[in-house]
XYZ file of C-alpha atoms in Angstrom:
217
model
C 0.000 0.000 0.000
C 2.841 2.406 0.807
C 4.107 1.965 -2.746
C 0.890 3.586 -3.941
C 1.381 6.788 -1.943
C 3.722 8.553 -4.406
C 1.414 7.632 -7.287
C -1.612 9.054 -5.487
C 0.295 12.216 -4.515
C 1.448 12.758 -8.094
C -2.066 12.233 -9.400
C -3.582 14.689 -6.905
C -0.995 17.432 -7.350
C -0.977 17.011 -11.122
C -4.791 17.008 -11.220
C -4.644 13.979 -13.472
C -8.048 12.630 -12.455
C -11.514 14.160 -12.242
C -12.069 14.979 -8.581
C -15.395 15.425 -6.818
C -17.031 15.216 -3.440
C -20.509 15.450 -1.972
C -21.732 17.642 0.905
C -24.849 17.572 3.069
C -26.964 20.061 4.997
C -25.341 20.436 8.453
C -28.690 20.293 10.274
C -29.809 16.963 8.810
C -26.257 15.601 8.828
C -25.703 15.994 12.565
C -29.219 14.726 13.314
C -28.414 11.593 11.305
C -25.138 11.225 13.209
C -27.045 11.352 16.475
C -29.704 8.826 15.525
C -27.449 6.454 13.565
C -24.242 6.522 15.598
C -25.284 7.495 19.116
C -28.787 6.032 19.474
C -28.602 3.162 17.003
C -27.198 -0.329 17.324
C -24.449 -1.004 14.780
C -24.408 -3.950 12.404
C -22.151 -5.888 14.766
C -24.848 -5.658 17.438
C -22.884 -3.211 19.571
C -22.928 0.496 20.279
C -20.806 2.807 18.135
C -17.178 3.116 19.299
C -17.623 0.966 22.370
C -17.578 3.206 25.438
C -18.707 6.390 23.657
C -22.391 6.115 24.576
C -21.716 5.347 28.275
C -19.402 8.391 28.295
C -22.175 10.584 26.882
C -24.681 9.251 29.389
C -22.308 9.930 32.279
C -20.887 13.325 31.277
C -23.738 14.903 29.300
C -26.848 13.182 30.653
C -27.858 11.901 27.225
C -30.526 9.211 26.908
C -30.577 6.882 23.907
C -33.173 4.242 24.714
C -32.772 0.629 23.650
C -34.467 -1.943 21.406
C -36.050 -3.417 24.532
C -37.945 -0.217 25.376
C -38.650 0.722 21.778
C -36.040 3.497 21.934
C -38.338 5.649 24.054
C -36.612 8.797 25.315
C -36.791 12.580 24.996
C -35.210 12.963 21.575
C -35.040 16.751 21.534
C -33.445 17.088 24.982
C -30.913 14.343 24.318
C -30.005 15.651 20.881
C -29.311 19.143 22.227
C -27.000 17.644 24.841
C -25.261 15.653 22.116
C -24.794 18.894 20.191
C -22.903 20.330 23.174
C -20.688 17.242 23.143
C -20.070 17.562 19.392
C -19.097 21.231 19.862
C -16.689 20.287 22.669
C -14.972 17.651 20.519
C -14.588 20.044 17.588
C -13.629 23.222 19.449
C -11.722 21.811 22.428
C -10.913 18.256 21.259
C -12.330 16.863 24.489
C -13.519 14.566 25.890
C -12.257 13.098 22.575
C -11.190 14.168 19.103
C -14.073 14.945 16.731
C -15.563 12.029 14.844
C -15.661 12.130 11.040
C -19.453 11.782 11.143
C -19.961 15.166 12.823
C -16.756 17.118 12.189
C -17.150 19.945 9.675
C -17.177 18.943 6.005
C -15.080 22.004 5.198
C -12.303 20.485 7.313
C -12.318 17.237 5.342
C -12.354 19.104 2.046
C -9.637 21.518 3.176
C -7.253 18.618 3.842
C -7.370 17.655 0.176
C -6.969 21.240 -1.048
C -4.037 22.251 1.187
C -2.190 19.145 0.024
C -2.350 20.274 -3.581
C -5.696 18.910 -4.746
C -8.394 20.712 -6.678
C -12.033 19.720 -7.009
C -13.796 19.675 -10.360
C -17.195 19.291 -8.732
C -18.761 19.627 -5.295
C -22.432 18.729 -5.236
C -25.201 18.370 -2.683
C -26.549 15.118 -1.255
C -29.987 16.720 -1.494
C -29.621 16.870 -5.300
C -27.574 13.720 -5.639
C -28.842 12.538 -9.014
C -28.180 15.874 -10.698
C -24.735 16.216 -9.153
C -23.667 12.662 -9.877
C -24.897 12.983 -13.449
C -22.674 16.052 -13.867
C -19.745 13.940 -12.677
C -20.557 11.152 -15.127
C -20.884 13.689 -17.922
C -17.406 14.957 -17.108
C -15.611 11.626 -17.336
C -15.308 8.621 -19.610
C -16.458 5.284 -18.212
C -15.743 1.822 -19.671
C -19.473 1.107 -19.638
C -22.550 3.300 -19.796
C -24.008 4.099 -16.365
C -27.696 4.689 -15.723
C -28.046 6.249 -12.275
C -31.698 5.261 -12.032
C -30.780 1.573 -12.273
C -28.116 1.554 -9.564
C -29.497 -0.030 -6.358
C -29.265 2.052 -3.184
C -29.627 1.280 0.477
C -28.928 2.877 3.840
C -26.945 0.393 5.886
C -27.757 2.182 9.151
C -31.512 2.226 8.573
C -33.633 0.169 10.934
C -30.991 -0.179 13.666
C -32.140 2.667 15.879
C -34.985 5.030 16.723
C -36.975 6.901 14.128
C -36.842 10.685 14.254
C -40.183 11.720 15.762
C -40.170 15.462 15.088
C -39.509 17.836 12.177
C -35.872 18.878 11.819
C -36.540 22.433 12.997
C -37.982 21.240 16.334
C -34.559 20.016 17.446
C -32.906 23.415 17.035
C -33.758 26.251 19.408
C -31.816 29.541 19.475
C -28.964 28.099 21.543
C -28.709 25.018 19.328
C -28.562 27.192 16.222
C -25.831 29.282 17.845
C -23.820 26.102 18.455
C -24.448 24.970 14.885
C -23.064 28.218 13.498
C -20.067 27.990 15.811
C -19.319 24.492 14.520
C -20.405 24.687 10.879
C -20.100 28.339 9.840
C -17.866 27.496 6.873
C -20.113 24.617 5.806
C -23.173 26.868 5.705
C -21.378 29.698 3.925
C -19.279 27.786 1.390
C -21.789 25.091 0.480
C -24.719 27.523 0.448
C -27.057 25.969 2.978
C -29.764 27.941 4.770
C -28.566 28.573 8.322
C -31.580 30.698 9.260
C -34.146 28.012 8.462
C -33.391 24.475 9.717
C -36.602 23.313 8.004
C -35.087 24.044 4.588
C -32.624 21.296 3.769
C -32.060 22.557 0.222
C -29.195 24.869 -0.809
C -30.019 28.516 -1.479
C -27.272 29.367 -3.995
C -24.705 27.731 -6.259
C -21.383 26.538 -4.833
C -18.493 28.738 -5.996
C -15.531 26.387 -6.488
C -13.051 29.262 -6.701
C -14.310 30.565 -3.353
C -14.045 27.099 -1.794
C -10.451 26.647 -2.947
C -9.447 30.176 -1.922
C -10.906 29.955 1.590
C -10.044 26.334 2.366
C -6.619 26.301 0.737
C -5.145 29.163 2.736
């Protein structure tokens, strides 16, 4: 595997391959992280990252329910406490380093850019078909690809509680303040609507030059 590193580095810095990534609305993304990773049971039948959930219960008073009780708990109260935990991991790196599932997307994307990469396309999960079709239109594939015929599934679905309330109900003024503290760049660069958690759709086009300028510094 180490032999591949110079080849990958050369490819990235030389921009020899079409490069793209996909982003998601920060409000729905962190809610999914909470329900899938914190409340849900993983495919191996265990909780995510072993002692993480007991740590959250002890230090932040979070409830997650269990399959035995039908995952009954106060979702809004527990999510807001989880949001405090997520902020602490991102801003203070305690009680642990931030997890990739809730750390800012701009941070992931910046890593690629500062190491010499450049994106040809950044598209939204919320308009996945359109964005992925743009990618396919920009490259040559050995075989024709029909997006509509590709099977899709959510491997985390069905392993935890269902979200009981509209997205906006989980975010009061304090929660929105924390969201902006954590995801300011994500909202601004990827053009999501910070002021309205109920609107998961982007409100403007992504400016690739702006993304590279602000994340490559």
